[in-house]
C-alpha positions as protocol buffer text, in pm:
chain_id: "A"
residue {
  index: 1
  type: ARG
  ca { x: -3213 y: 2540 z: 158 }
}
residue {
  index: 2
  type: GLN
  ca { x: -3316 y: 2862 z: -3 }
}
residue {
  index: 3
  type: GLY
  ca { x: -3257 y: 2968 z: -361 }
}
residue {
  index: 4
  type: ARG
  ca { x: -3283 y: 2759 z: -674 }
}
residue {
  index: 5
  type: GLU
  ca { x: -3052 y: 2497 z: -814 }
}
residue {
  index: 6
  type: ASP
  ca { x: -2923 y: 2527 z: -1169 }
}
residue {
  index: 7
  type: ALA
  ca { x: -2860 y: 2230 z: -1400 }
}
residue {
  index: 8
  type: ALA
  ca { x: -2527 y: 2156 z: -1225 }
}
residue {
  index: 9
  type: GLY
  ca { x: -2694 y: 2150 z: -884 }
}
residue {
  index: 10
  type: ARG
  ca { x: -2544 y: 2481 z: -768 }
}
residue {
  index: 11
  type: LEU
  ca { x: -2756 y: 2716 z: -565 }
}
residue {
  index: 12
  type: SER
  ca { x: -2833 y: 3040 z: -740 }
}
residue {
  index: 13
  type: GLY
  ca { x: -2934 y: 3369 z: -591 }
}
residue {
  index: 14
  type: PHE
  ca { x: -2845 y: 3527 z: -261 }
}
residue {
  index: 15
  type: MET
  ca { x: -2769 y: 3199 z: -83 }
}
residue {
  index: 16
  type: ASN
  ca { x: -2477 y: 3152 z: -320 }
}
residue {
  index: 17
  type: GLN
  ca { x: -2297 y: 3458 z: -178 }
}
residue {
  index: 18
  type: LEU
  ca { x: -2130 y: 3561 z: 144 }
}
residue {
  index: 19
  type: GLU
  ca { x: -2115 y: 3910 z: 285 }
}
residue {
  index: 20
  type: CYS
  ca { x: -1753 y: 3999 z: 357 }
}
residue {
  index: 21
  type: SER
  ca { x: -1590 y: 4283 z: 545 }
}
residue {
  index: 22
  type: ILE
  ca { x: -1217 y: 4345 z: 585 }
}
residue {
  index: 23
  type: THR
  ca { x: -1104 y: 4597 z: 844 }
}
residue {
  index: 24
  type: THR
  ca { x: -762 y: 4724 z: 949 }
}
residue {
  index: 25
  type: PRO
  ca { x: -695 y: 4939 z: 1258 }
}
residue {
  index: 26
  type: GLU
  ca { x: -703 y: 5242 z: 1027 }
}
residue {
  index: 27
  type: ALA
  ca { x: -1016 y: 5181 z: 815 }
}
residue {
  index: 28
  type: ALA
  ca { x: -1270 y: 4949 z: 660 }
}
residue {
  index: 29
  type: VAL
  ca { x: -1096 y: 4828 z: 342 }
}
residue {
  index: 30
  type: PHE
  ca { x: -1354 y: 4605 z: 175 }
}
residue {
  index: 31
  type: GLU
  ca { x: -1727 y: 4552 z: 217 }
}
residue {
  index: 32
  type: GLY
  ca { x: -1928 y: 4346 z: -30 }
}
residue {
  index: 33
  type: SER
  ca { x: -2059 y: 4015 z: -156 }
}
residue {
  index: 34
  type: VAL
  ca { x: -1818 y: 3734 z: -242 }
}
residue {
  index: 35
  type: ARG
  ca { x: -1861 y: 3385 z: -381 }
}
residue {
  index: 36
  type: SER
  ca { x: -1574 y: 3248 z: -171 }
}
residue {
  index: 37
  type: ALA
  ca { x: -1274 y: 3352 z: 34 }
}
residue {
  index: 38
  type: VAL
  ca { x: -939 y: 3190 z: 107 }
}
residue {
  index: 39
  type: VAL
  ca { x: -763 y: 3327 z: 414 }
}
residue {
  index: 40
  type: PRO
  ca { x: -417 y: 3249 z: 553 }
}
residue {
  index: 41
  type: VAL
  ca { x: -424 y: 3069 z: 886 }
}
residue {
  index: 42
  type: LEU
  ca { x: -134 y: 2971 z: 1107 }
}
residue {
  index: 43
  type: ASP
  ca { x: -103 y: 2622 z: 959 }
}
residue {
  index: 44
  type: GLY
  ca { x: -201 y: 2682 z: 594 }
}
residue {
  index: 45
  type: GLU
  ca { x: -511 y: 2825 z: 429 }
}
residue {
  index: 46
  type: LEU
  ca { x: -882 y: 2816 z: 504 }
}
residue {
  index: 47
  type: GLY
  ca { x: -1140 y: 2818 z: 225 }
}
residue {
  index: 48
  type: ILE
  ca { x: -1479 y: 2966 z: 305 }
}
residue {
  index: 49
  type: LEU
  ca { x: -1791 y: 2904 z: 94 }
}
residue {
  index: 50
  type: PRO
  ca { x: -2159 y: 2989 z: 150 }
}
residue {
  index: 51
  type: GLN
  ca { x: -2321 y: 2795 z: 436 }
}
residue {
  index: 52
  type: HIS
  ca { x: -1983 y: 2750 z: 610 }
}
residue {
  index: 53
  type: ALA
  ca { x: -2000 y: 2640 z: 972 }
}
residue {
  index: 54
  type: PRO
  ca { x: -1956 y: 2919 z: 1227 }
}
residue {
  index: 55
  type: LEU
  ca { x: -1596 y: 2974 z: 1335 }
}
residue {
  index: 56
  type: VAL
  ca { x: -1349 y: 3219 z: 1481 }
}
residue {
  index: 57
  type: GLY
  ca { x: -984 y: 3177 z: 1386 }
}
residue {
  index: 58
  type: VAL
  ca { x: -642 y: 3337 z: 1396 }
}
residue {
  index: 59
  type: LEU
  ca { x: -504 y: 3456 z: 1064 }
}
residue {
  index: 60
  type: GLY
  ca { x: -142 y: 3417 z: 969 }
}
residue {
  index: 61
  type: ALA
  ca { x: 59 y: 3635 z: 736 }
}
residue {
  index: 62
  type: GLY
  ca { x: 9 y: 3567 z: 367 }
}
residue {
  index: 63
  type: GLU
  ca { x: -238 y: 3576 z: 78 }
}
residue {
  index: 64
  type: LEU
  ca { x: -604 y: 3664 z: 121 }
}
residue {
  index: 65
  type: ARG
  ca { x: -811 y: 3586 z: -190 }
}
residue {
  index: 66
  type: LEU
  ca { x: -1171 y: 3679 z: -263 }
}
residue {
  index: 67
  type: GLU
  ca { x: -1372 y: 3539 z: -552 }
}
residue {
  index: 68
  type: LEU
  ca { x: -1632 y: 3799 z: -641 }
}
residue {
  index: 69
  type: SER
  ca { x: -1820 y: 3647 z: -934 }
}
residue {
  index: 70
  type: GLU
  ca { x: -2004 y: 3321 z: -989 }
}
residue {
  index: 71
  type: ASP
  ca { x: -1774 y: 3212 z: -1272 }
}
residue {
  index: 72
  type: GLY
  ca { x: -1456 y: 3297 z: -1081 }
}
residue {
  index: 73
  type: ALA
  ca { x: -1350 y: 3554 z: -1339 }
}
residue {
  index: 74
  type: LYS
  ca { x: -1352 y: 3847 z: -1097 }
}
residue {
  index: 75
  type: ARG
  ca { x: -1118 y: 3820 z: -799 }
}
residue {
  index: 76
  type: ARG
  ca { x: -942 y: 4044 z: -546 }
}
residue {
  index: 77
  type: TYR
  ca { x: -608 y: 3964 z: -389 }
}
residue {
  index: 78
  type: PHE
  ca { x: -458 y: 4106 z: -72 }
}
residue {
  index: 79
  type: VAL
  ca { x: -148 y: 4050 z: 141 }
}
residue {
  index: 80
  type: THR
  ca { x: -211 y: 4046 z: 514 }
}
residue {
  index: 81
  type: GLY
  ca { x: 12 y: 4053 z: 818 }
}
residue {
  index: 82
  type: GLY
  ca { x: -224 y: 3847 z: 1033 }
}
residue {
  index: 83
  type: GLY
  ca { x: -533 y: 3902 z: 1243 }
}
residue {
  index: 84
  type: PHE
  ca { x: -865 y: 3727 z: 1303 }
}
residue {
  index: 85
  type: VAL
  ca { x: -1152 y: 3586 z: 1099 }
}
residue {
  index: 86
  type: GLU
  ca { x: -1510 y: 3517 z: 1202 }
}
residue {
  index: 87
  type: VAL
  ca { x: -1767 y: 3330 z: 992 }
}
residue {
  index: 88
  type: LEU
  ca { x: -2127 y: 3347 z: 1105 }
}
residue {
  index: 89
  type: LYS
  ca { x: -2454 y: 3321 z: 909 }
}
residue {
  index: 90
  type: ASN
  ca { x: -2298 y: 3370 z: 563 }
}
residue {
  index: 91
  type: ARG
  ca { x: -2095 y: 3667 z: 683 }
}
residue {
  index: 92
  type: ILE
  ca { x: -1716 y: 3679 z: 694 }
}
residue {
  index: 93
  type: SER
  ca { x: -1559 y: 3942 z: 920 }
}
residue {
  index: 94
  type: ILE
  ca { x: -1185 y: 3977 z: 875 }
}
residue {
  index: 95
  type: LEU
  ca { x: -982 y: 4196 z: 1112 }
}
residue {
  index: 96
  type: VAL
  ca { x: -619 y: 4235 z: 1009 }
}
residue {
  index: 97
  type: THR
  ca { x: -316 y: 4413 z: 1151 }
}
residue {
  index: 98
  type: SER
  ca { x: -202 y: 4520 z: 804 }
}
residue {
  index: 99
  type: LEU
  ca { x: -336 y: 4477 z: 452 }
}
residue {
  index: 100
  type: GLU
  ca { x: -209 y: 4558 z: 104 }
}
residue {
  index: 101
  type: ASP
  ca { x: -426 y: 4541 z: -206 }
}
residue {
  index: 102
  type: VAL
  ca { x: -224 y: 4365 z: -477 }
}
residue {
  index: 103
  type: GLU
  ca { x: -367 y: 4604 z: -738 }
}
residue {
  index: 104
  type: THR
  ca { x: -160 y: 4883 z: -579 }
}
residue {
  index: 105
  type: LEU
  ca { x: 170 y: 4689 z: -579 }
}
residue {
  index: 106
  type: GLU
  ca { x: 448 y: 4659 z: -838 }
}
residue {
  index: 107
  type: LEU
  ca { x: 646 y: 4337 z: -892 }
}
residue {
  index: 108
  type: ALA
  ca { x: 987 y: 4512 z: -897 }
}
residue {
  index: 109
  type: ASP
  ca { x: 911 y: 4681 z: -564 }
}
residue {
  index: 110
  type: ALA
  ca { x: 785 y: 4354 z: -414 }
}
residue {
  index: 111
  type: LYS
  ca { x: 1104 y: 4172 z: -521 }
}
residue {
  index: 112
  type: ALA
  ca { x: 1320 y: 4451 z: -378 }
}
residue {
  index: 113
  type: ARG
  ca { x: 1130 y: 4438 z: -49 }
}
residue {
  index: 114
  type: LEU
  ca { x: 1172 y: 4058 z: -35 }
}
residue {
  index: 115
  type: ASP
  ca { x: 1547 y: 4091 z: -97 }
}
residue {
  index: 116
  type: ALA
  ca { x: 1568 y: 4356 z: 176 }
}
residue {
  index: 117
  type: VAL
  ca { x: 1384 y: 4136 z: 427 }
}
residue {
  index: 118
  type: LEU
  ca { x: 1597 y: 3831 z: 344 }
}
residue {
  index: 119
  type: GLY
  ca { x: 1909 y: 4044 z: 394 }
}
residue {
  index: 120
  type: GLU
  ca { x: 1799 y: 4137 z: 747 }
}
residue {
  index: 121
  type: ARG
  ca { x: 1829 y: 3795 z: 910 }
}
residue {
  index: 122
  type: PRO
  ca { x: 1816 y: 3831 z: 1287 }
}
residue {
  index: 123
  type: GLN
  ca { x: 2146 y: 3773 z: 1463 }
}
residue {
  index: 124
  type: THR
  ca { x: 1979 y: 3674 z: 1788 }
}
residue {
  index: 125
  type: GLY
  ca { x: 1815 y: 3364 z: 1930 }
}
residue {
  index: 126
  type: ASP
  ca { x: 1525 y: 3570 z: 2072 }
}
residue {
  index: 127
  type: PHE
  ca { x: 1204 y: 3386 z: 1982 }
}
residue {
  index: 128
  type: ASP
  ca { x: 996 y: 3704 z: 1936 }
}
residue {
  index: 129
  type: VAL
  ca { x: 1252 y: 3858 z: 1700 }
}
residue {
  index: 130
  type: ILE
  ca { x: 1273 y: 3539 z: 1493 }
}
residue {
  index: 131
  type: GLU
  ca { x: 895 y: 3507 z: 1480 }
}
residue {
  index: 132
  type: ALA
  ca { x: 857 y: 3870 z: 1360 }
}
residue {
  index: 133
  type: TYR
  ca { x: 1124 y: 3809 z: 1095 }
}
residue {
  index: 134
  type: GLN
  ca { x: 946 y: 3496 z: 972 }
}
residue {
  index: 135
  type: GLU
  ca { x: 619 y: 3689 z: 942 }
}
residue {
  index: 136
  type: ASP
  ca { x: 796 y: 3962 z: 742 }
}
residue {
  index: 137
  type: VAL
  ca { x: 936 y: 3696 z: 508 }
}
residue {
  index: 138
  type: ARG
  ca { x: 589 y: 3536 z: 461 }
}
residue {
  index: 139
  type: VAL
  ca { x: 436 y: 3873 z: 376 }
}
residue {
  index: 140
  type: ALA
  ca { x: 716 y: 3962 z: 133 }
}
residue {
  index: 141
  type: ARG
  ca { x: 696 y: 3623 z: -40 }
}
residue {
  index: 142
  type: ALA
  ca { x: 316 y: 3649 z: -66 }
}
residue {
  index: 143
  type: ARG
  ca { x: 353 y: 3987 z: -242 }
}
residue {
  index: 144
  type: VAL
  ca { x: 592 y: 3841 z: -500 }
}
residue {
  index: 145
  type: ARG
  ca { x: 384 y: 3525 z: -549 }
}
residue {
  index: 146
  type: LEU
  ca { x: 62 y: 3718 z: -611 }
}
residue {
  index: 147
  type: LEU
  ca { x: 228 y: 3957 z: -855 }
}
residue {
  index: 148
  type: SER
  ca { x: 417 y: 3690 z: -1054 }
}
Protein backbone atom coordinates (compact mmCIF):
# COMPACT_ATOMS: atom_id res chain seq x y z
CA ARG A 1 0.00 0.00 0.00
CA GLN A 2 1.11 3.50 -0.73
CA GLY A 3 0.09 6.65 1.09
CA ARG A 4 -0.37 7.17 4.80
CA GLU A 5 -3.14 6.08 7.10
CA ASP A 6 -4.93 8.63 9.26
CA ALA A 7 -6.23 7.91 12.78
CA ALA A 8 -9.31 6.13 11.35
CA GLY A 9 -7.15 3.86 9.19
CA ARG A 10 -8.08 5.54 5.90
CA LEU A 11 -5.42 6.01 3.28
CA SER A 12 -4.58 9.61 2.59
CA GLY A 13 -3.00 11.11 -0.45
CA PHE A 14 -3.18 10.09 -4.08
CA MET A 15 -4.01 6.44 -3.38
CA ASN A 16 -7.30 7.60 -1.89
CA GLN A 17 -8.51 8.91 -5.26
CA LEU A 18 -9.53 7.52 -8.62
CA GLU A 19 -9.08 9.20 -11.96
CA CYS A 20 -12.42 9.31 -13.76
CA SER A 21 -13.42 10.16 -17.30
CA ILE A 22 -16.95 10.28 -18.70
CA THR A 23 -17.38 10.43 -22.46
CA THR A 24 -20.43 10.62 -24.71
CA PRO A 25 -20.37 10.17 -28.51
CA GLU A 26 -20.32 13.97 -28.77
CA ALA A 27 -17.65 14.98 -26.22
CA ALA A 28 -15.65 14.32 -23.09
CA VAL A 29 -17.98 15.48 -20.31
CA PHE A 30 -15.95 14.97 -17.13
CA GLU A 31 -12.29 14.37 -16.38
CA GLY A 32 -10.92 14.51 -12.86
CA SER A 33 -10.20 12.89 -9.52
CA VAL A 34 -13.01 11.30 -7.51
CA ARG A 35 -13.19 9.61 -4.13
CA SER A 36 -15.83 7.14 -5.32
CA ALA A 37 -18.34 6.49 -8.07
CA VAL A 38 -21.69 4.73 -8.19
CA VAL A 39 -22.79 3.69 -11.66
CA PRO A 40 -26.05 2.11 -12.83
CA VAL A 41 -25.66 -1.44 -14.09
CA LEU A 42 -28.28 -3.70 -15.61
CA ASP A 43 -29.19 -5.34 -12.30
CA GLY A 44 -28.73 -2.46 -9.84
CA GLU A 45 -25.80 -0.23 -8.97
CA LEU A 46 -22.05 -0.71 -8.76
CA GLY A 47 -19.94 1.20 -6.24
CA ILE A 48 -16.32 1.85 -7.15
CA LEU A 49 -13.66 2.85 -4.60
CA PRO A 50 -9.87 3.19 -4.88
CA GLN A 51 -8.05 -0.12 -5.40
CA HIS A 52 -11.15 -1.68 -7.02
CA ALA A 53 -10.53 -4.90 -8.92
CA PRO A 54 -10.26 -4.50 -12.70
CA LEU A 55 -13.57 -4.88 -14.53
CA VAL A 56 -15.50 -4.06 -17.67
CA GLY A 57 -19.27 -3.82 -17.39
CA VAL A 58 -22.43 -2.76 -19.16
CA LEU A 59 -24.18 0.30 -17.76
CA GLY A 60 -27.92 0.56 -17.50
CA ALA A 61 -30.02 3.69 -17.59
CA GLY A 62 -30.17 5.63 -14.35
CA GLU A 63 -28.19 7.67 -11.82
CA LEU A 64 -24.44 8.12 -12.02
CA ARG A 65 -22.97 9.63 -8.83
CA LEU A 66 -19.45 10.89 -8.23
CA GLU A 67 -18.08 11.80 -4.80
CA LEU A 68 -15.38 14.39 -5.37
CA SER A 69 -14.16 15.23 -1.87
CA GLU A 70 -12.80 13.19 1.02
CA ASP A 71 -15.62 14.20 3.37
CA GLY A 72 -18.34 13.50 0.81
CA ALA A 73 -19.51 17.11 0.82
CA LYS A 74 -18.79 17.71 -2.86
CA ARG A 75 -20.66 15.48 -5.31
CA ARG A 76 -21.74 15.45 -8.96
CA TYR A 77 -24.86 13.74 -10.23
CA PHE A 78 -25.68 12.68 -13.76
CA VAL A 79 -28.46 10.78 -15.54
CA THR A 80 -27.26 8.30 -18.14
CA GLY A 81 -28.98 6.30 -20.83
CA GLY A 82 -26.55 3.38 -20.62
CA GLY A 83 -23.13 2.46 -21.93
CA PHE A 84 -19.97 0.82 -20.60
CA VAL A 85 -17.62 1.18 -17.64
CA GLU A 86 -14.02 0.06 -17.26
CA VAL A 87 -12.03 0.09 -14.02
CA LEU A 88 -8.30 -0.45 -14.27
CA LYS A 89 -5.43 0.72 -12.05
CA ASN A 90 -7.44 3.35 -10.13
CA ARG A 91 -8.92 4.74 -13.33
CA ILE A 92 -12.61 4.67 -14.21
CA SER A 93 -13.51 5.11 -17.88
CA ILE A 94 -17.22 5.60 -18.49
CA LEU A 95 -18.60 5.62 -22.04
CA VAL A 96 -22.28 6.53 -22.23
CA THR A 97 -24.84 6.86 -25.01
CA SER A 98 -26.38 9.93 -23.37
CA LEU A 99 -25.65 11.97 -20.26
CA GLU A 100 -27.36 14.84 -18.47
CA ASP A 101 -25.73 16.82 -15.68
CA VAL A 102 -28.33 17.25 -12.93
CA GLU A 103 -27.07 20.80 -12.30
CA THR A 104 -28.54 21.79 -15.68
CA LEU A 105 -32.00 20.27 -15.05
CA GLU A 106 -35.16 21.70 -13.47
CA LEU A 107 -37.55 19.60 -11.35
CA ALA A 108 -40.71 20.87 -13.10
CA ASP A 109 -39.26 19.95 -16.50
CA ALA A 110 -38.15 16.54 -15.22
CA LYS A 111 -41.65 15.81 -13.86
CA ALA A 112 -43.24 16.91 -17.14
CA ARG A 113 -40.88 14.68 -19.11
CA LEU A 114 -41.68 11.73 -16.81
CA ASP A 115 -45.42 12.31 -17.28
CA ALA A 116 -44.92 12.48 -21.05
CA VAL A 117 -42.96 9.21 -21.10
CA LEU A 118 -45.51 7.43 -18.90
CA GLY A 119 -48.26 8.63 -21.25
CA GLU A 120 -46.53 7.01 -24.24
CA ARG A 121 -46.95 3.36 -23.27
CA PRO A 122 -46.19 1.14 -26.24
CA GLN A 123 -49.22 -0.53 -27.77
CA THR A 124 -47.19 -3.38 -29.19
CA GLY A 125 -45.70 -6.61 -27.90
CA ASP A 126 -42.41 -5.95 -29.74
CA PHE A 127 -39.59 -6.66 -27.27
CA ASP A 128 -37.27 -3.93 -28.61
CA VAL A 129 -39.99 -1.27 -28.38
CA ILE A 130 -40.86 -2.29 -24.82
CA GLU A 131 -37.20 -2.36 -23.80
CA ALA A 132 -36.62 1.15 -25.22
CA TYR A 133 -39.72 2.39 -23.38
CA GLN A 134 -38.51 0.90 -20.09
CA GLU A 135 -35.14 2.62 -20.52
CA ASP A 136 -36.88 5.95 -21.17
CA VAL A 137 -38.91 5.47 -17.98
CA ARG A 138 -35.76 4.65 -15.93
CA VAL A 139 -34.02 7.78 -17.22
CA ALA A 140 -37.05 9.99 -16.55
CA ARG A 141 -37.49 8.60 -13.03
CA ALA A 142 -33.77 9.05 -12.29
CA ARG A 143 -34.05 12.74 -13.28
CA VAL A 144 -36.95 13.30 -10.88
CA ARG A 145 -35.33 11.30 -8.07
CA LEU A 146 -32.05 13.23 -8.26
CA LEU A 147 -33.81 16.60 -8.34
CA SER A 148 -36.26 15.87 -5.50
